[in-house]
CSV table of C-alpha atoms in Angstrom, one decimal:
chain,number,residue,atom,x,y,z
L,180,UNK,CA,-1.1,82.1,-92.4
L,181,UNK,CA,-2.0,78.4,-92.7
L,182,UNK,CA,-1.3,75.5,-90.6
L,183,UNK,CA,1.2,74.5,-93.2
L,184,UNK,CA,3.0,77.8,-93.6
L,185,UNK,CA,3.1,77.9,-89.9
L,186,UNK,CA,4.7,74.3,-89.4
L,187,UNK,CA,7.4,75.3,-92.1
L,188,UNK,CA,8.1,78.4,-90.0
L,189,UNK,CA,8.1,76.7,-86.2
L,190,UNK,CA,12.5,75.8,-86.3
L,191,UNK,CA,13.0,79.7,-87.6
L,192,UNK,CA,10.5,81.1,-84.9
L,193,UNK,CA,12.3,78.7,-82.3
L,194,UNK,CA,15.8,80.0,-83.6
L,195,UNK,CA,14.2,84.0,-83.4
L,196,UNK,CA,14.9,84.1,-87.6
L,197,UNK,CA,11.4,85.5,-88.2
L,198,UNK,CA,11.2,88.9,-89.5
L,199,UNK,CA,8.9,91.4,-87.5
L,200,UNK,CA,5.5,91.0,-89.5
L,201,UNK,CA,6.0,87.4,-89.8
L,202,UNK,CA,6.4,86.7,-86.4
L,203,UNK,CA,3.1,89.0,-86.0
L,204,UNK,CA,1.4,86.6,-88.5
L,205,UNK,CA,3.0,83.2,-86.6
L,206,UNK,CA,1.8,84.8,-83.2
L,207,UNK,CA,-1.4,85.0,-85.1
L,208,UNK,CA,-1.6,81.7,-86.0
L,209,UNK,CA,-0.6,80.7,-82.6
L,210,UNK,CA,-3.3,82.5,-80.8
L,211,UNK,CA,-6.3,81.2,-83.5
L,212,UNK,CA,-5.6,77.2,-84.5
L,213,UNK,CA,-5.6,74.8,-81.1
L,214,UNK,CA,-4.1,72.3,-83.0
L,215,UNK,CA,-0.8,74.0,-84.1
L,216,UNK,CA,-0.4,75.4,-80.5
L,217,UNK,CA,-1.1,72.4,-79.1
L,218,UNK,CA,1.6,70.8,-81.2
L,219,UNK,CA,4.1,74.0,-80.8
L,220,UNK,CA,3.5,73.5,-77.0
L,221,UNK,CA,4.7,69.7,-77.1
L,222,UNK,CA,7.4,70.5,-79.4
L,223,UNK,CA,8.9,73.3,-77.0
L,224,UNK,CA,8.0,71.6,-73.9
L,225,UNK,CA,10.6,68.6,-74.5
L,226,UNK,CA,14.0,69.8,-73.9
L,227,UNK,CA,17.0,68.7,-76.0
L,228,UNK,CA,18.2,66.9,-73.0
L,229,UNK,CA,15.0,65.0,-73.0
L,230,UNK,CA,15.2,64.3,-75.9
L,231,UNK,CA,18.4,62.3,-76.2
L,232,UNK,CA,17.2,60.5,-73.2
L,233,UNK,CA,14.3,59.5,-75.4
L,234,UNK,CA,16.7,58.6,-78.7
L,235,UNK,CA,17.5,55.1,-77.8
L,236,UNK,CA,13.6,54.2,-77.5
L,237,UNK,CA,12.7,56.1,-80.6
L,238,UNK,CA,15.3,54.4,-82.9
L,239,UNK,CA,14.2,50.6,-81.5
L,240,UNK,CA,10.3,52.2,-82.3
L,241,UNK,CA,10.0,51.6,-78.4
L,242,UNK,CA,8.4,55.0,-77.0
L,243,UNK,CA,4.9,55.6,-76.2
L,244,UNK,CA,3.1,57.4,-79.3
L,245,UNK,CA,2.4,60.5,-77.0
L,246,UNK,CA,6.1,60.1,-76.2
L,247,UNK,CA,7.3,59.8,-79.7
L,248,UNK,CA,5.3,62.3,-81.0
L,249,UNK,CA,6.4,65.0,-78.3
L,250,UNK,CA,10.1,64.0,-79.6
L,251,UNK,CA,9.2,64.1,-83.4
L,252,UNK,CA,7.5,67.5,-82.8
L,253,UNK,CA,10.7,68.8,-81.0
L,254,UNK,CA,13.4,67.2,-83.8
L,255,UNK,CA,10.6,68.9,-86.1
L,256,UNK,CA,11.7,72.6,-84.9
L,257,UNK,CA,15.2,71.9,-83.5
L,258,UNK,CA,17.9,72.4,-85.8
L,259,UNK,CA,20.5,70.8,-83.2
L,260,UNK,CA,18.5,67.7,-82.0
L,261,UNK,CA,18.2,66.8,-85.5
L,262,UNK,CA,21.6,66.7,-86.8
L,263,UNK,CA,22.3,64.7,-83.5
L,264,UNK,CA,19.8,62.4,-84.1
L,265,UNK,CA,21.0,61.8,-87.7
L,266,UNK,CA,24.6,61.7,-86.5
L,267,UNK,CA,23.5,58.6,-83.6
L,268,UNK,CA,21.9,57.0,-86.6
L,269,UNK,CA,24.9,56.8,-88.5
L,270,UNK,CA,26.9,55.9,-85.5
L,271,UNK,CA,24.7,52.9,-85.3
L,272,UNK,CA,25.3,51.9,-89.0
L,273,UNK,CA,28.9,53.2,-89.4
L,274,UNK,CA,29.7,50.4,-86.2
L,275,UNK,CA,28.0,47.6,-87.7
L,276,UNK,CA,29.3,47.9,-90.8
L,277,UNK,CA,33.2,48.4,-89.3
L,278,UNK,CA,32.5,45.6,-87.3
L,279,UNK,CA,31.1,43.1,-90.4
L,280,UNK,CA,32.7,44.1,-93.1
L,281,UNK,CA,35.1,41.5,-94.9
L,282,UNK,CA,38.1,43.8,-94.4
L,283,UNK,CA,37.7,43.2,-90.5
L,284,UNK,CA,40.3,40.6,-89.0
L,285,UNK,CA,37.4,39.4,-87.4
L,286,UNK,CA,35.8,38.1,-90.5
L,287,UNK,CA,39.0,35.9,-91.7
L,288,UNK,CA,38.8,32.5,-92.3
L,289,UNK,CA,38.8,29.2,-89.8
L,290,UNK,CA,42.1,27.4,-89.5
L,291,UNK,CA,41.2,24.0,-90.5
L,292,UNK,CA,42.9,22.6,-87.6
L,293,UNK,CA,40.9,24.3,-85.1
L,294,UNK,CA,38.0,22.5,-86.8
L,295,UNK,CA,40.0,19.2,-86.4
L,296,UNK,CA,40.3,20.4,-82.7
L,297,UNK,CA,37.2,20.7,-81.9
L,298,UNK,CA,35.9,17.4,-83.6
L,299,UNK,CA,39.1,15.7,-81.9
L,300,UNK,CA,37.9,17.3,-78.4
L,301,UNK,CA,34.3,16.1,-79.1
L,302,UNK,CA,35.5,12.4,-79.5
L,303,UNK,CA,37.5,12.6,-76.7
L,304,UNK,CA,34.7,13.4,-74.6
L,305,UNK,CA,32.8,11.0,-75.7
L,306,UNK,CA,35.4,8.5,-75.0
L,307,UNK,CA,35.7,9.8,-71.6
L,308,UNK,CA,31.9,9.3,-70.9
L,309,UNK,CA,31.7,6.0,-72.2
Q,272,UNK,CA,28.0,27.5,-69.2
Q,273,UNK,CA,24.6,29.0,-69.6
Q,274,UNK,CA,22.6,27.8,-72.7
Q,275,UNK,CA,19.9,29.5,-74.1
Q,276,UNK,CA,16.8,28.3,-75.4
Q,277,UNK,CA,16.6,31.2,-77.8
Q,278,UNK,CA,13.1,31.5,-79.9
Q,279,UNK,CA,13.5,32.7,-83.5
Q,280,UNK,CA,9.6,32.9,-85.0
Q,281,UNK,CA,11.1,33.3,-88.5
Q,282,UNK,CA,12.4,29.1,-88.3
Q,283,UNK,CA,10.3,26.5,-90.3
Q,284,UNK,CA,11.4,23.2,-91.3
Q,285,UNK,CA,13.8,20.8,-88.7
Q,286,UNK,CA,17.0,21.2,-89.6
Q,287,UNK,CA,17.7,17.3,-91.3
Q,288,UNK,CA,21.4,18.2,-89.9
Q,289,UNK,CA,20.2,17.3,-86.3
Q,290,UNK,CA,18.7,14.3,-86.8
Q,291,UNK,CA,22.0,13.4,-88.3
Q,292,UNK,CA,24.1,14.7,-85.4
Q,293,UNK,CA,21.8,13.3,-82.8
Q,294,UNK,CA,22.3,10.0,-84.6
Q,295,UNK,CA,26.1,10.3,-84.1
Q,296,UNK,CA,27.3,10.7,-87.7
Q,297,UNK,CA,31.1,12.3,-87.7
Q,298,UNK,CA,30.3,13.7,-90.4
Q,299,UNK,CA,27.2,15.8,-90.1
Q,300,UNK,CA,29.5,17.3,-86.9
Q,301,UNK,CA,32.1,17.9,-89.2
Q,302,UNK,CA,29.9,19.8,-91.4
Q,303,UNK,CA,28.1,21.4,-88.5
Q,304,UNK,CA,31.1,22.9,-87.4
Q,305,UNK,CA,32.9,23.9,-90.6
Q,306,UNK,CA,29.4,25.9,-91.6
Q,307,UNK,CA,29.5,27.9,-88.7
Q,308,UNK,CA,32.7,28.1,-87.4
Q,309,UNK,CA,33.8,31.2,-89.0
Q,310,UNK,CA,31.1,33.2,-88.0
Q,311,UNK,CA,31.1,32.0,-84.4
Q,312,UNK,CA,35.0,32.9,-84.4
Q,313,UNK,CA,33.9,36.5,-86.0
Q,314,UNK,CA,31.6,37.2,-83.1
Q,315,UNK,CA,33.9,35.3,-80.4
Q,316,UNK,CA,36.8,37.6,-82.0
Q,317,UNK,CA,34.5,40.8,-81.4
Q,318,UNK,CA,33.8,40.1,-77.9
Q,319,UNK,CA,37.6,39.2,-77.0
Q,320,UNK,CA,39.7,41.1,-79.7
Q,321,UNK,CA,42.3,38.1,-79.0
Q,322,UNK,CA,42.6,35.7,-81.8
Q,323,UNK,CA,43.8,32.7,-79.4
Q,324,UNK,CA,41.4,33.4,-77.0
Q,325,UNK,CA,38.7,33.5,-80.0
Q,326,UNK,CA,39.2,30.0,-81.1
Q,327,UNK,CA,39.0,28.3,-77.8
Q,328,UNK,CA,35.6,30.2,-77.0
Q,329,UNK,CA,34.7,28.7,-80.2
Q,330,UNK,CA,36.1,25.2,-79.2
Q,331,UNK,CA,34.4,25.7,-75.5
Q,332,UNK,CA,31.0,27.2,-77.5
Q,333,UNK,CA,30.8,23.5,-79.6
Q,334,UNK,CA,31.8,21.2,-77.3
Q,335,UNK,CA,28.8,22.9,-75.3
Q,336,UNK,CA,26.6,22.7,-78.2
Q,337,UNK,CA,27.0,18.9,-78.1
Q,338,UNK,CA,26.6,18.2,-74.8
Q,339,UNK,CA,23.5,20.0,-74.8
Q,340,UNK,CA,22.6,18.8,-78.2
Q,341,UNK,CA,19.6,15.7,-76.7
Q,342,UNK,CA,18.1,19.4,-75.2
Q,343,UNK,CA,17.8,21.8,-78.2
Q,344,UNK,CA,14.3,22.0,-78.5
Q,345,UNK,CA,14.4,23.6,-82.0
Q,346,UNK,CA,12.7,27.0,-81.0
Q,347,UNK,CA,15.7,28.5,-83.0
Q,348,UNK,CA,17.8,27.5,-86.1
Q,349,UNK,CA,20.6,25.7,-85.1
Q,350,UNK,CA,22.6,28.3,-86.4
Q,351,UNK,CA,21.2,30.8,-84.2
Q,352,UNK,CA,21.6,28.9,-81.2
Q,353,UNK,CA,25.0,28.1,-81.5
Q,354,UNK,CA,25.8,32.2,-82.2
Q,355,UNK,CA,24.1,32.2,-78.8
Q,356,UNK,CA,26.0,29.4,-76.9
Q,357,UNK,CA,29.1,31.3,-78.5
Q,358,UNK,CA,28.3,34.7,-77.3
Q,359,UNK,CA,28.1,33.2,-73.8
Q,360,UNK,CA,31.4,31.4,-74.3
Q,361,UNK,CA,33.2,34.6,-75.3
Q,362,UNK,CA,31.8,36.3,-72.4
Q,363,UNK,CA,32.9,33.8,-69.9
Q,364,UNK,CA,36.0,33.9,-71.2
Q,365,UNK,CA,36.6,38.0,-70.7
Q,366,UNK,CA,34.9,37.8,-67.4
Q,367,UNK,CA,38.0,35.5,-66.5
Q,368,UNK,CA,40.4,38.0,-67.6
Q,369,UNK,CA,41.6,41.0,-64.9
Q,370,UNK,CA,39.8,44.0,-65.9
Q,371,UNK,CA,42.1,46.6,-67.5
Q,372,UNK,CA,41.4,50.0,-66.5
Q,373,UNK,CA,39.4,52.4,-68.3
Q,374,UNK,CA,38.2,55.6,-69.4
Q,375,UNK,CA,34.8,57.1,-67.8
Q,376,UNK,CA,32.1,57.0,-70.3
Q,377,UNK,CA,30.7,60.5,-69.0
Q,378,UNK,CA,33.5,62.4,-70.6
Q,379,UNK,CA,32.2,61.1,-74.4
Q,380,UNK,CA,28.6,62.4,-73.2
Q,381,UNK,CA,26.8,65.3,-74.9
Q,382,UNK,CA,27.2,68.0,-72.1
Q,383,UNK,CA,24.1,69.7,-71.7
Q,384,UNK,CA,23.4,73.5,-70.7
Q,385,UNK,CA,21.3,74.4,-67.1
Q,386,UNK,CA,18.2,74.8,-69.7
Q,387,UNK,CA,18.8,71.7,-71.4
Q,388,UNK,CA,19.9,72.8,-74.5
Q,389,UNK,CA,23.3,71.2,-76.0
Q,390,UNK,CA,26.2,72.9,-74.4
Q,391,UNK,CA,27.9,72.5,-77.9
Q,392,UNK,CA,26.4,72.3,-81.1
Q,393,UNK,CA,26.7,68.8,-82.6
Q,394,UNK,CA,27.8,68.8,-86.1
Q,395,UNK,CA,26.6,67.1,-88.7
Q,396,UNK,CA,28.2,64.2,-89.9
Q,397,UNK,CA,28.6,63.5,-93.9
Q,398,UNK,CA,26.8,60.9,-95.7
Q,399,UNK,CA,29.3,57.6,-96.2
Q,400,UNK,CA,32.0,58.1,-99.1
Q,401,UNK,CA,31.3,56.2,-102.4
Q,402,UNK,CA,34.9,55.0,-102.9
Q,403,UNK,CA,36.1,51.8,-101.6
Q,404,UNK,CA,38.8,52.7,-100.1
Q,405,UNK,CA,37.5,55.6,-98.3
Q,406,UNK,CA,34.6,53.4,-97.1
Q,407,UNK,CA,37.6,51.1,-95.8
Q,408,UNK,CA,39.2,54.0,-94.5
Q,409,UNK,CA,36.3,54.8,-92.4
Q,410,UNK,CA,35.5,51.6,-91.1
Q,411,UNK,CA,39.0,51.1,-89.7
Q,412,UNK,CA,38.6,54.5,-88.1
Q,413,UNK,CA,35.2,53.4,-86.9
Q,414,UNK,CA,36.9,50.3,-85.1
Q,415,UNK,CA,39.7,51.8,-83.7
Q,416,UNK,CA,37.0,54.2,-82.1
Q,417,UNK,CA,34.8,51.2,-80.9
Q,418,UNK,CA,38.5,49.7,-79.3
Q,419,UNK,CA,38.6,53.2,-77.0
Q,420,UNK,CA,34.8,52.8,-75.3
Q,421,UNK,CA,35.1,51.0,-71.8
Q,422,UNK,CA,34.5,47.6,-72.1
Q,423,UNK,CA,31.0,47.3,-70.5
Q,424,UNK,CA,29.6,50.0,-73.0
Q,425,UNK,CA,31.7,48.3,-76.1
Q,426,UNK,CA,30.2,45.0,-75.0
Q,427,UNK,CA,26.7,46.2,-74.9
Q,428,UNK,CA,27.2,48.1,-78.8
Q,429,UNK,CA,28.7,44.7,-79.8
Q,430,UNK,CA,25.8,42.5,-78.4
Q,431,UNK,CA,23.4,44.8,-79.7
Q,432,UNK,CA,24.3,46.8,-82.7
Q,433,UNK,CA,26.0,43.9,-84.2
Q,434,UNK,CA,25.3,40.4,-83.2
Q,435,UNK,CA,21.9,41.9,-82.9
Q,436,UNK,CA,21.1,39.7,-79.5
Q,437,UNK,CA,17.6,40.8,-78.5
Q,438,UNK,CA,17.9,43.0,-75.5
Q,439,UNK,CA,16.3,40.8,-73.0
Q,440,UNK,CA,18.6,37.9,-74.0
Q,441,UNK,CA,21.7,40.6,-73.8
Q,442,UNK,CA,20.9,41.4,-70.4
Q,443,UNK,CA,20.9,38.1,-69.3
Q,444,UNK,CA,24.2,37.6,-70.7
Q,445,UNK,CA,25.8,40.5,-69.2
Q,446,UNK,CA,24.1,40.0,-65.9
Q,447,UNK,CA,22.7,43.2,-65.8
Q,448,UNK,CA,18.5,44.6,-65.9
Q,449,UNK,CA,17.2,45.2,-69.3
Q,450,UNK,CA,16.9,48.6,-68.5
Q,451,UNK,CA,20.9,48.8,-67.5
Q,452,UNK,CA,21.5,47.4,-70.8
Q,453,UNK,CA,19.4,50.1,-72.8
Q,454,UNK,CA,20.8,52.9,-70.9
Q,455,UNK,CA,24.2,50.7,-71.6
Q,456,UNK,CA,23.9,50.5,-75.7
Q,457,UNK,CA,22.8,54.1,-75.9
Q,458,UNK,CA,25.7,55.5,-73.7
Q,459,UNK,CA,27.9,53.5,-76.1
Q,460,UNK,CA,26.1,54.9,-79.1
Q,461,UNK,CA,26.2,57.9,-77.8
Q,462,UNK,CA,30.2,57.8,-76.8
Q,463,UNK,CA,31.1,56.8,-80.3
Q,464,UNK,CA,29.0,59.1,-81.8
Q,465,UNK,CA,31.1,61.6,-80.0
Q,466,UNK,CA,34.4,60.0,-80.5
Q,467,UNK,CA,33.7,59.7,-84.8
Q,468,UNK,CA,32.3,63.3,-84.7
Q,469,UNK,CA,35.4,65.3,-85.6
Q,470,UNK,CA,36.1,62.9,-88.1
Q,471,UNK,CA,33.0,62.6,-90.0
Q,472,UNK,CA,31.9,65.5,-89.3
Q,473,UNK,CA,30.1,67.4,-93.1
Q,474,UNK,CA,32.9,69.9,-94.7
Q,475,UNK,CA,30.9,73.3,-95.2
């Protein structure tokens, strides 16, 4: 098994999906290449709880790079952290867009006498300085 | 009311509207106000969800702007710093109002197992419909889910997610730490997340 086979195989090993003599070979793999255990070990160390601690800092591009990469190495093999990360994403669009678009009552148009108002108000204050 | 001396690096040329203003012209305030008007009383609306109480933010936001008009230094656009002076506006505004109970935030929280695992798988949520009206559809369902956080989570989605007020500035408007304001926006992301889940959630 090669490093790549191996990374494609972390979420099923994680989930127990492998089959007997592939989880021989990803043991295997484990045991031989420090840099895939090294990167398994980060990946399982996070939890998921952790990890949506960590969500808010990841999205603004805010976490430490050992941080983030702990966080993309555990959304790497965790089925459930990534379909909550993807879901927060859309959250995040989903309200701005509800919240701009032109069929929101907040977006109608200025009466125009709130704009004389406010010029009216201005001149009076004026006046009141003077 | 406080007035911020927000810094926007992306601003190049003076604005030839202030000279104009500071001069005294009725007109350029005329203009100045009828340009950004409607998007102050979008984002005063937002904050306060009361129409009345939207438009005299807005009139309490300008008449702030002029008096502190001889003191804009031009770090921002003037656009920018009148959204700003707004913001603050609508904010004093709710801060007068009684606080009307509300919901605990925690119960819209992922719950989380003893190892840390989610307690309940989250579900995936669909990619956005193609249709208009769906799309409207959704939106309105977005709001009305928005309308249901607790204010001081709402406030700090609002601020962030959508007027896009950068967090240090946000905190300083709320009165809160920057940290309190993080932990704030991603409870509220969080929250809604829950709250839009069943809705949007993929069909198999």
């Amino acid at each position: 098994m090669n490093c790549q086979e191996f990374r494609s195989l972390e979420r099923d090993a994680v989930e127990g999906r492998l089959s007997e003599p592939v989880r021989d070979a990803f043991a295997e793999h484990l045991g031989a290449c420090a840099a895939c255990a090294e990167r398994y070990r980060r990946a399982c160390h996070l939890t998921c709880r952790e990890v949506a601690e960590f969500l808010h800092d990841w999205v603004a591009g805010e976490l430490p790079p050992e941080r983030a990469r702990s966080f993309e190495d555990h959304v790497h093999i965790c089925e459930e952290c990534e379909v909550y990360l993807d879901g927060y994403k859309k959250t995040v669009a989903l309200g701005r867009e509800a919240l701009t678009a032109a069929d929101d009552p907040a977006e109608s148009a200025v009466p125009e006498r709130l704009v004389d108002a406010i010029l009216a108000a201005r001149i009076e204050e004026e006046r009141r300085r003077s | 009311m406080d007035i911020p001396a927000a810094a926007d690096p992306g601003r190049t040329a003076p604005d030839p509207l202030l000279a104009r203003l500071r001069a005294g012209e009725a007109a350029a305030y005329r203009e100045l106000v009828r340009a950004n008007a409607p998007r102050l009383q979008a984002t005063a609306r937002r904050i306060l969800r009361d129409e009345h109480e939207a438009q005299d933010a807005v009139q309490d936001a300008f008449l702030a702007a002029f008096r502190a008009l001889a003191d804009f230094d031009g770090a921002s656009s003037l656009g920018t710093w009148l959204h700003r002076i707004a913001v603050n506006a609508a904010l004093q505004r709710l801060r007068r109002r009684p606080r009307a109970p509300t919901c605990s935030v925690e119960d819209l929280l992922p719950a989380w197992s003893d190892d840390g695992h989610h307690a309940t798988p989250p579900r995936a949520f669909a990619e956005s419909p193609e249709s208009c009206a769906a799309r409207a559809e959704t939106r309105s369902l977005v709001r009305a889910a928005i309308d249901r956080l607790p204010d001081d989570y709402r406030l700090a989605l609002v601020l962030r997610d959508v007027e896009e007020i950068p967090v240090a500035e946000a905190a300083r408007s709320l009165g809160i730490s920057e940290g309190a304001l993080k932990v704030r926006a991603h409870r509220a992301r969080q929250a809604l997340r829950t709250l839009l889940e069943p809705h949007l959630q993929r069909t198999p």
